Short mmCIF file of C-alpha atoms in Angstrom, two decimals:
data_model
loop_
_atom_site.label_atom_id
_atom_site.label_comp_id
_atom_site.label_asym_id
_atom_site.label_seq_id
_atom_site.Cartn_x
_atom_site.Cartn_y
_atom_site.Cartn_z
CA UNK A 1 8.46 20.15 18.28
CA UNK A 2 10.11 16.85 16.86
CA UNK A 3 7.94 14.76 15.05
CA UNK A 4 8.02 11.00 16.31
CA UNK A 5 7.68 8.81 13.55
CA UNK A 6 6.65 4.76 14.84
CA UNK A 7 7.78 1.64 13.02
CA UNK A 8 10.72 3.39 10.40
CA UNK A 9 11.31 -0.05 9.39
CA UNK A 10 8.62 -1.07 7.58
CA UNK A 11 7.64 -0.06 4.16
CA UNK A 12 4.81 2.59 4.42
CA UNK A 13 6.64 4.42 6.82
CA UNK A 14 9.23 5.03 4.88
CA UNK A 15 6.96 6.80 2.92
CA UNK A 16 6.84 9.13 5.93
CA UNK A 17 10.36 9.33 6.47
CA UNK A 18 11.23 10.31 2.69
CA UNK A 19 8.42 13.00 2.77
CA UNK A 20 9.74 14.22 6.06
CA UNK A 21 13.40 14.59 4.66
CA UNK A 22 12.57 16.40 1.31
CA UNK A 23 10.38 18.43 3.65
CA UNK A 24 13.28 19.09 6.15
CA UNK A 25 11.45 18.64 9.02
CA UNK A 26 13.15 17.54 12.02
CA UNK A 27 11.96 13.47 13.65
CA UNK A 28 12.80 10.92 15.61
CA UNK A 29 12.06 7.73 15.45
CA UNK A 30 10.20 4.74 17.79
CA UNK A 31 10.67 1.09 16.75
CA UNK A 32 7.80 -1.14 16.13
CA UNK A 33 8.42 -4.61 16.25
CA UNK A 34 5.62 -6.32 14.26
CA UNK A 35 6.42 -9.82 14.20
CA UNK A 36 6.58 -9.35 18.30
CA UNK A 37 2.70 -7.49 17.96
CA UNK A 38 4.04 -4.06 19.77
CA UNK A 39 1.30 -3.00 17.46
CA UNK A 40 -1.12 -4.79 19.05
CA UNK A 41 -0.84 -3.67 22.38
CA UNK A 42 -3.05 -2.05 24.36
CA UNK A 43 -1.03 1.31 24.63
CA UNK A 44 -0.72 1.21 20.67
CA UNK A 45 -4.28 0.61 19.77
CA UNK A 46 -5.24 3.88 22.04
CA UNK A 47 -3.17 6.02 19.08
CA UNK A 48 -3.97 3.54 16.19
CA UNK A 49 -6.97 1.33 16.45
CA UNK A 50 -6.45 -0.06 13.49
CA UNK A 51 -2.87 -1.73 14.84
CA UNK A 52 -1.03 -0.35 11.72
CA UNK A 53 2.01 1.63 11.21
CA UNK A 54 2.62 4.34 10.57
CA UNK A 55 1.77 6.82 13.35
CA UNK A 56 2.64 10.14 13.94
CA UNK A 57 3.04 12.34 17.19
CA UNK A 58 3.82 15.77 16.43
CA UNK A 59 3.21 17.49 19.84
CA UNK A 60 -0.58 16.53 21.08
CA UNK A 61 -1.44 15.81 17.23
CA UNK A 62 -1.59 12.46 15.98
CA UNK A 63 -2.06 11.24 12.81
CA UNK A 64 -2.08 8.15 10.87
CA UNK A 65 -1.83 6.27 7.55
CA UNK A 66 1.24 6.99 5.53
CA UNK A 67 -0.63 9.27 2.80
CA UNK A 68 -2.51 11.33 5.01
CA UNK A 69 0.58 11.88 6.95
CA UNK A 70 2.26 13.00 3.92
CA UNK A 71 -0.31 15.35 2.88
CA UNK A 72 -0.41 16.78 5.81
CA UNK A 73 3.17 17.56 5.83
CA UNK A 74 3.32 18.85 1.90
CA UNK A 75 0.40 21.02 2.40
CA UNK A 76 1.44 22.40 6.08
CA UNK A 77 5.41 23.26 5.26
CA UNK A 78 4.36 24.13 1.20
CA UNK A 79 6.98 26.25 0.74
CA UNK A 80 10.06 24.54 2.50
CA UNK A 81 12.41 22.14 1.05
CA UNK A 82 11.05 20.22 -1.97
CA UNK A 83 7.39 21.37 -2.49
CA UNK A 84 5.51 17.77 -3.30
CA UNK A 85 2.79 19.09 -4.45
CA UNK A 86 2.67 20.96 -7.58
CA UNK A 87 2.52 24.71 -8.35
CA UNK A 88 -1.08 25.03 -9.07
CA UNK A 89 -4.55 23.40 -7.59
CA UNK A 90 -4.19 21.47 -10.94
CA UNK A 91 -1.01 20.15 -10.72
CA UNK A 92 -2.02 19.26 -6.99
CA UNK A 93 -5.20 17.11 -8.62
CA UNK A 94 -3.04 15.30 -10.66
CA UNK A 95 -0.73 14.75 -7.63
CA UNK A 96 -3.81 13.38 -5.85
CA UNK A 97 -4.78 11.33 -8.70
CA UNK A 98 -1.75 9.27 -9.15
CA UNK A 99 -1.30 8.56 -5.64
CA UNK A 100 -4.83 7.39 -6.07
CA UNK A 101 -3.47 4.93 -8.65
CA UNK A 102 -0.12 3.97 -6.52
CA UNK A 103 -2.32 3.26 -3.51
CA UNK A 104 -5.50 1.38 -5.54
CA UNK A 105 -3.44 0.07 -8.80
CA UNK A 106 -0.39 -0.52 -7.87
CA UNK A 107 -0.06 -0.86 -4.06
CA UNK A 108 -2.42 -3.85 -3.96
CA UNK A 109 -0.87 -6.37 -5.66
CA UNK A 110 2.63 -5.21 -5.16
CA UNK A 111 1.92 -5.04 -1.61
CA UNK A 112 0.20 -9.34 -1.72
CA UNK A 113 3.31 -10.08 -3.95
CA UNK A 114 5.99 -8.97 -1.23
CA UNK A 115 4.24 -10.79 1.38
CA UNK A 116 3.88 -14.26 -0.77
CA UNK A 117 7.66 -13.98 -2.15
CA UNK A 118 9.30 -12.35 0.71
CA UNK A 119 7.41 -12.89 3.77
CA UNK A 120 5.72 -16.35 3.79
CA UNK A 121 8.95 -18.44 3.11
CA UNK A 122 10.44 -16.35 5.99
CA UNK A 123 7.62 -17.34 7.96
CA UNK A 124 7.05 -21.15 6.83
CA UNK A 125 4.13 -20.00 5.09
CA UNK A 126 2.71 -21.76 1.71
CA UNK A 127 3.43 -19.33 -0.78
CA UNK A 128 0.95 -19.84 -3.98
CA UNK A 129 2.62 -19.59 -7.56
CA UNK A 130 -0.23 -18.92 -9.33
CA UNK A 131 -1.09 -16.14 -7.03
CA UNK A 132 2.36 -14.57 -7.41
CA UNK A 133 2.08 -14.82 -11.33
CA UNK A 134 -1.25 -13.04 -11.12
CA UNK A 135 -0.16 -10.30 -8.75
CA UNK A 136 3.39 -10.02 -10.90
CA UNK A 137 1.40 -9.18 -14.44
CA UNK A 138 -1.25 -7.08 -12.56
CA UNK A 139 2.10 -5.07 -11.54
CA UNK A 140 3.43 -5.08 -15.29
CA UNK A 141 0.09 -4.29 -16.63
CA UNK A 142 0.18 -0.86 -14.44
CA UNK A 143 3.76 0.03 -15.43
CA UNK A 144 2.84 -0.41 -19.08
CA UNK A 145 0.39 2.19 -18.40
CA UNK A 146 2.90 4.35 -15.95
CA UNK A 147 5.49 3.82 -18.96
CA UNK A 148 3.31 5.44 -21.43
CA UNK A 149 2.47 8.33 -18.98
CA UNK A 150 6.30 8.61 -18.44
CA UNK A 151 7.28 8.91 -22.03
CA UNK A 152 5.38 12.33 -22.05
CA UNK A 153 6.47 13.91 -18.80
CA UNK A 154 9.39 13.07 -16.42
CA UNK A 155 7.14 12.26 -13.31
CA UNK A 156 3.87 10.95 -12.80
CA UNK A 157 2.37 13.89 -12.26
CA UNK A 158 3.85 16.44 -14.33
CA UNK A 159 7.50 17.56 -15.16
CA UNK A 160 7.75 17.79 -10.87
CA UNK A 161 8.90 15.35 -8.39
CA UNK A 162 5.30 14.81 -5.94
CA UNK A 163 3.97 13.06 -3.35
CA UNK A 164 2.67 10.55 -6.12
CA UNK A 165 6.56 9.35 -6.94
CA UNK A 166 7.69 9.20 -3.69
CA UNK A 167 4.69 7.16 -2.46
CA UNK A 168 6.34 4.50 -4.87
CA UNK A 169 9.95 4.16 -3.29
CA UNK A 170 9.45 1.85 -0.54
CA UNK A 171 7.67 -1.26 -2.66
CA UNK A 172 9.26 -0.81 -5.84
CA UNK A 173 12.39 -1.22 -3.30
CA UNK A 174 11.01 -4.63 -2.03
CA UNK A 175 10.29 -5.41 -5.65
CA UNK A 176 14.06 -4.47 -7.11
CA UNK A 177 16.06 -5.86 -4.13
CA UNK A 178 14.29 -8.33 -1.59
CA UNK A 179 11.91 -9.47 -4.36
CA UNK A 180 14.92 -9.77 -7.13
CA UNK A 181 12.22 -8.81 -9.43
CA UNK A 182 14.36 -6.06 -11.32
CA UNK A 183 13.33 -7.22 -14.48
CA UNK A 184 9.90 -6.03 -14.45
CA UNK A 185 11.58 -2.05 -13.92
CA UNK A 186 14.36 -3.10 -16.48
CA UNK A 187 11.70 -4.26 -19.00
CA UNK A 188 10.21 -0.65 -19.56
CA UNK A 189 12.64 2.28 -20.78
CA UNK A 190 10.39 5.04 -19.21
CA UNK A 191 9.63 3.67 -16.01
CA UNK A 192 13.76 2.11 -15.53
CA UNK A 193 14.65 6.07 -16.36
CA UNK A 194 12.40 7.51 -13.84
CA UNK A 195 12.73 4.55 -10.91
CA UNK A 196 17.09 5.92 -11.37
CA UNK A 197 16.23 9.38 -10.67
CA UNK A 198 13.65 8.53 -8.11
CA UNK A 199 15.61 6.03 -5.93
CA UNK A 200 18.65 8.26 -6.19
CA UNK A 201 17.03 11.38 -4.30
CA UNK A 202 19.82 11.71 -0.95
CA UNK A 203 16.37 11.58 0.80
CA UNK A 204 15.78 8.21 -0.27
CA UNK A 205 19.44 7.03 0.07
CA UNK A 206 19.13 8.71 3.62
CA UNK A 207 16.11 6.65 4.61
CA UNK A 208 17.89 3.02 3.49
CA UNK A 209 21.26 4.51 5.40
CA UNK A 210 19.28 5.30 8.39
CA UNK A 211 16.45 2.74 8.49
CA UNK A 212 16.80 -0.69 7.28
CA UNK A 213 13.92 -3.20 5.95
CA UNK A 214 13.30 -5.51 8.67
CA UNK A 215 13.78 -8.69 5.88
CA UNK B 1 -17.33 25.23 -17.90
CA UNK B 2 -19.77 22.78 -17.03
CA UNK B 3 -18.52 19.50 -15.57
CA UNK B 4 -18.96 16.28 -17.39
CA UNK B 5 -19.06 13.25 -15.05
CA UNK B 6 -18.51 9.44 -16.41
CA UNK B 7 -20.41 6.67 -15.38
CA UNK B 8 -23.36 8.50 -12.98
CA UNK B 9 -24.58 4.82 -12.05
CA UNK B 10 -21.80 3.56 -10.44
CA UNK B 11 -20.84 3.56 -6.87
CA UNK B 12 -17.85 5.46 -7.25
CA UNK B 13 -18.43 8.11 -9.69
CA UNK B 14 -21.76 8.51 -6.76
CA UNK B 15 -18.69 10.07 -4.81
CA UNK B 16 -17.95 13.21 -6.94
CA UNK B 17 -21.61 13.75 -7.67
CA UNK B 18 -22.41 14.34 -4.25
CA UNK B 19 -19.64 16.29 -3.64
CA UNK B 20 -20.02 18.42 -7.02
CA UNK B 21 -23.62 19.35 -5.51
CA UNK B 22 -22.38 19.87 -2.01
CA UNK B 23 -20.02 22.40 -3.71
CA UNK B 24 -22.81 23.88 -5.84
CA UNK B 25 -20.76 23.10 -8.92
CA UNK B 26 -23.17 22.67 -12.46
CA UNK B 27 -22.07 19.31 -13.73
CA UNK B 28 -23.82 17.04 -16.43
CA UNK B 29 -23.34 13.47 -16.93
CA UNK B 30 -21.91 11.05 -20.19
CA UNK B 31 -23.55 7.40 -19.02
CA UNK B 32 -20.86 4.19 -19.21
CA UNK B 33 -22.25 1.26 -19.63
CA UNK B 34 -18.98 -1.16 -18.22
CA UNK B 35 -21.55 -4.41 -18.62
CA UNK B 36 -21.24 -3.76 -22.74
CA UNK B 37 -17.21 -2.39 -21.99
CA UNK B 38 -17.99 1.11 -23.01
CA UNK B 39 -15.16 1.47 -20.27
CA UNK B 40 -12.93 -0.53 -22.59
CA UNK B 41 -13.25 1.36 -25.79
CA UNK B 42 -10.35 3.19 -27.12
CA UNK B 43 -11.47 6.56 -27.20
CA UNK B 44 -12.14 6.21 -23.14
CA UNK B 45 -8.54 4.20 -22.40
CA UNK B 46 -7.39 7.29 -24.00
CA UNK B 47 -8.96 9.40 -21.32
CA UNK B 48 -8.55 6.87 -18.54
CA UNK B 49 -6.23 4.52 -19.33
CA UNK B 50 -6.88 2.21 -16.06
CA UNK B 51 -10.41 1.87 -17.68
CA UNK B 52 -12.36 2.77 -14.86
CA UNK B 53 -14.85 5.24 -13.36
CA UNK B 54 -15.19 8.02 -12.70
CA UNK B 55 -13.59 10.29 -15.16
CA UNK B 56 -14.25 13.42 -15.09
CA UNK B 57 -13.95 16.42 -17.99
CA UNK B 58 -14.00 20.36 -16.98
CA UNK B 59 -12.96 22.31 -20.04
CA UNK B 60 -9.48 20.56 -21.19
CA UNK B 61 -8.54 19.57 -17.56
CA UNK B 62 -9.08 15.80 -17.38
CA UNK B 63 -8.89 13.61 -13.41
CA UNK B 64 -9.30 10.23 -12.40
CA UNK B 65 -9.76 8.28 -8.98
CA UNK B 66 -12.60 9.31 -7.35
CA UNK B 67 -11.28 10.42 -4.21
CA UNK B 68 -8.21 12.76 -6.05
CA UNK B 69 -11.99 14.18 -7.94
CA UNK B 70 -13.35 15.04 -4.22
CA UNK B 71 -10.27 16.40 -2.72
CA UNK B 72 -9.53 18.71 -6.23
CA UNK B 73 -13.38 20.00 -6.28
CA UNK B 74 -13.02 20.56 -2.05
CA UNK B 75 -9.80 22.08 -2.28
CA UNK B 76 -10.69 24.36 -5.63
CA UNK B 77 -14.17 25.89 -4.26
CA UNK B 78 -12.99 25.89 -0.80
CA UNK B 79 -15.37 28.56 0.06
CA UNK B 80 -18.25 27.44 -2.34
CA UNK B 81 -21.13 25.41 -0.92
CA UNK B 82 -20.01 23.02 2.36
CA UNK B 83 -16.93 23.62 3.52
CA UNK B 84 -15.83 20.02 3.40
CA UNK B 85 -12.06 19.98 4.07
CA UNK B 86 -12.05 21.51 7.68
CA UNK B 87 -10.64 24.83 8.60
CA UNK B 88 -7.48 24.28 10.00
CA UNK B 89 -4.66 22.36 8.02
CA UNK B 90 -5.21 19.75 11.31
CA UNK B 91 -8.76 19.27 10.42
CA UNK B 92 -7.42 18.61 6.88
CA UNK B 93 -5.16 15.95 8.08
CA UNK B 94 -7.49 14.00 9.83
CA UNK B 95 -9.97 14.45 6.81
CA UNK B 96 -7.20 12.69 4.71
CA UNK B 97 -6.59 9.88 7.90
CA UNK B 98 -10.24 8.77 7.44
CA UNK B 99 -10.44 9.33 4.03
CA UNK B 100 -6.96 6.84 3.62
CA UNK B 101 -9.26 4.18 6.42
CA UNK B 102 -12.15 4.87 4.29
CA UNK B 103 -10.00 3.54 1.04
CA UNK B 104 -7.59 1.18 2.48
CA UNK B 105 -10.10 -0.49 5.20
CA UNK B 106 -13.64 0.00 4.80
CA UNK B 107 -13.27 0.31 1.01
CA UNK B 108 -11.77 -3.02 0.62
CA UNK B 109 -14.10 -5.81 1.86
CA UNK B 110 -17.32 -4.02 1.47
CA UNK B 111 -16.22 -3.64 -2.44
CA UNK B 112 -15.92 -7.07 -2.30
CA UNK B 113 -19.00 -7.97 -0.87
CA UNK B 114 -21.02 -5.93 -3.36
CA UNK B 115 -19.47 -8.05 -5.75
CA UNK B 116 -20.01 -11.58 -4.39
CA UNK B 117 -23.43 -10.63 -2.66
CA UNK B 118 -24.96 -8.07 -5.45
CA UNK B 119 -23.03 -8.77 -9.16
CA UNK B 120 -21.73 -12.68 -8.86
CA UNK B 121 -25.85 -14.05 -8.59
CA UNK B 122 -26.49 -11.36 -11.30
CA UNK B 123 -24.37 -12.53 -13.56
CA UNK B 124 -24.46 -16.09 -12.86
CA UNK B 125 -21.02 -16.58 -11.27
CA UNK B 126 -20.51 -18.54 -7.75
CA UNK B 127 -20.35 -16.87 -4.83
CA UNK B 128 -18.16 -18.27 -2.10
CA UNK B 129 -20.31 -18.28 1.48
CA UNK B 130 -16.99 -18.36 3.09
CA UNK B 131 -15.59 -15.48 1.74
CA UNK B 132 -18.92 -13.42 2.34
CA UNK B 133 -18.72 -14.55 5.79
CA UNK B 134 -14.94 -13.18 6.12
CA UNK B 135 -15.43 -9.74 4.66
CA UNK B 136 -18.88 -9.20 6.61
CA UNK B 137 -16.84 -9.73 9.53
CA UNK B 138 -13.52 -7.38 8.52
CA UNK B 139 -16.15 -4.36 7.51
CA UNK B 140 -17.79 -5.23 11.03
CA UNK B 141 -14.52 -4.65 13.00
CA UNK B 142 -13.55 -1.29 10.68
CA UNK B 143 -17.44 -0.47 12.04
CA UNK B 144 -16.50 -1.44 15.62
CA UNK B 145 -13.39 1.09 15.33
CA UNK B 146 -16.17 3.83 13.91
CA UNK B 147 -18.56 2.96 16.77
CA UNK B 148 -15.73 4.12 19.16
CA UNK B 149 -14.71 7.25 17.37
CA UNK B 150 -18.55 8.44 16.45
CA UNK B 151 -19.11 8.77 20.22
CA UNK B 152 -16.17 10.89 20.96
CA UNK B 153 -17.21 13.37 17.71
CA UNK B 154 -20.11 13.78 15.24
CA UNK B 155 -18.51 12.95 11.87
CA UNK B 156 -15.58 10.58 11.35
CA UNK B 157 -12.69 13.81 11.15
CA UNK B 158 -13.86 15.58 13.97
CA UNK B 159 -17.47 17.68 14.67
CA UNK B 160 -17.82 18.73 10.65
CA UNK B 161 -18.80 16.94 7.74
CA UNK B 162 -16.40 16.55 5.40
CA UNK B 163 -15.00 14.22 2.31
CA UNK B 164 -14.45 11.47 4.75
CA UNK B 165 -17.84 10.87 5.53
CA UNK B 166 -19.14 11.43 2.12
CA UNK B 167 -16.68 9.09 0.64
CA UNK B 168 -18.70 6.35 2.77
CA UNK B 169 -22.25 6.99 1.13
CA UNK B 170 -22.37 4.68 -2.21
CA UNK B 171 -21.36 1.43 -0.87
CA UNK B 172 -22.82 1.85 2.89
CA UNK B 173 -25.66 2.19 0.65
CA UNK B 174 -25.36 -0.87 -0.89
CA UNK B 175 -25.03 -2.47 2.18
CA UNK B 176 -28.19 -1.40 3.35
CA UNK B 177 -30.30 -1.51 0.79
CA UNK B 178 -29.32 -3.61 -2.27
CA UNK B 179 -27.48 -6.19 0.12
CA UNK B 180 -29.42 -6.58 2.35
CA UNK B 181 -27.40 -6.12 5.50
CA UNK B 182 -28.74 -2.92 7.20
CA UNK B 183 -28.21 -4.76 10.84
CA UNK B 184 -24.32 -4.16 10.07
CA UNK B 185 -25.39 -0.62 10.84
CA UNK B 186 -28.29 -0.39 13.28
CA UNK B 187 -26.45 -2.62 15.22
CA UNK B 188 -23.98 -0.08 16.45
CA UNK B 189 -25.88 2.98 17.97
CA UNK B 190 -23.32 5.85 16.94
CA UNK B 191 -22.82 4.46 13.28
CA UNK B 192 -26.49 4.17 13.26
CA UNK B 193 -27.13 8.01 14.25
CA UNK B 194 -24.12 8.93 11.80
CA UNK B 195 -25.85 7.23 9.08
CA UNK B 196 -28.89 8.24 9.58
CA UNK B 197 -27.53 11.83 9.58
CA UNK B 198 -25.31 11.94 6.39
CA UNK B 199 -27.71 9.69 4.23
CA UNK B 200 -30.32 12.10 4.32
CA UNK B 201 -28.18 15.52 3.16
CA UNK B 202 -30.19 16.71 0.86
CA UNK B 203 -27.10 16.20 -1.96
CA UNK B 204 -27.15 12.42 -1.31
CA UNK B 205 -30.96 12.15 -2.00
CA UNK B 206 -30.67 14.06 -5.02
CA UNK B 207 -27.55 11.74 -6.42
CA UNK B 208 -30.24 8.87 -5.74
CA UNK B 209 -33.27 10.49 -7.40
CA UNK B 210 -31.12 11.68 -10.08
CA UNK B 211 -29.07 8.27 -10.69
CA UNK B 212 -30.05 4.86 -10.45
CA UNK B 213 -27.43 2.40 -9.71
CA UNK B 214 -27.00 -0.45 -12.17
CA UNK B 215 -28.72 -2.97 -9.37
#
């Protein structure tokens, strides 16, 4: 059964995507057009009432929100291509508790940032500087702490690529290349070292080929 | 290897208590006082560098982030106390899917009501009407969504209690009783029943007799 993966252009679905290619799991793809509300309609709201993307079908399963999703596919194919989640129940804790912090610490204002810088000029909204300078050291103030953690192992979760890496790629992307915020990577030794291995994975690289950012 | 909890008063660390004594795991409890900064002292930035609870300690293992506490503790003593993960890897993944909405969408405004409704008047800050009025309404539509799912199944993952209903118990409570709002609730019947149902497990009464909150 192929997995069908909605919205692949947008950035928490690409969280899917990555997972699903380190995973080697066979998908396709349906587009999502948000700026056109395809995620509003009635037909999508059945599968996601919450009108967000991602969504997974996989057969008569559905599933949604981009770290449940890629949970479900760690845990379910463990043991092929690139296990994601640690050898050991602790290593799998400390999986789950960084992609705590990338979805609570860092997510948040990264995630208000990319819509003020890149999406409100795009759509002739106000953007507020103060607001962006707020979200932008919130951002640095949790890579100082990610650069200390990453000066004693090579991931965030141990000396292992996880879930709790990948779940970075698609924002830091935004923040590196749409946002032309490089700096604030640049800045910290740890945290430029580990974003270079990271956003070199061929799964990664394969997702940008494939899929691109709708701005 | 008893269990040390940080910061018993607080809505979050309420998470992993009631899941520790779901799981029949011995635990004991170091208070934090974040109103005097205890959570900003060195010697707990060291432990949890974000400077927030819960932290917890089991013999040299050390985790963060409340919900990466629940899943480890669920996942660990899978067949200790309530099952509360599901028993198929499906179940699991919709266990994380409404543990994700319970983060990313419930989480969100009513944290922020607690704060402008309970804390601001407390400690003599403002509190905006407008904004109160906004995230009353965005927890009422992630409630609407709930209404719809709790009459298709019991609990929010499917006809089992698990982490994803749990994980609603400290701030529904504060909804109901320390704000005020109970009507948010009784005013959808499902929710109502659901509520009724997992706020009176005998775990969640004992977190409350056990552990004031701070308000």
């Amino acid at each position: 059964m192929v997995v069908k993966v909605y919205g692949p252009a947008y950035g928490c679905p690409k969280r899917v995507l990555v997972c699903l290619i380190e995973k080697e799991i066979e998908f396709e793809t349906v587009p999502i057009d948000l700026s056109r509300g395809d995620n509003k309609h009635p037909e999508f709201l059945k599968l996601q009432p919450f009108g967000e993307v991602p969504l997974v079908q996989d057969g008569d399963y559905t599933l949604y929100e981009s770290r449940a999703i890629i949970r479900y596919y760690a845990e379910k194919f463990k043991s092929q291509g690139t296990d994601l989640l640690g050898q050991t129940i602790e290593d799998r804790g400390l999986v789950e508790q960084w992609l705590e912090v990338e979805a609570n610490n860092f997510h948040r204002p990264i995630y208000d940032l990319v819509i003020d810088v890149v999406y409100a000029p795009i759509k002739g909204l106000p953007s507020d500087p103060k607001l962006i300078q707020e979200n932008e050291e919130k951002v640095g103030k949790v890579l100082d702490i990610y650069e200390e953690r990453l000066s004693k192992s090579k991931y965030l979760a141990g000396d292992f690529f996880s879930l709790a890496d990948l779940s970075h790629l698609p924002f830091i992307h935004y923040m590196v290349n749409q946002m032309g915020k490089e700096y604030i990577i640049r800045n910290r030794k740890h945290v430029s070292a580990w974003w270079d291995d990271i956003s070199n994975r061929p799964s990664w690289k394969k997702v940008l080929q494939l899929y691109k950012y709708p701005v």
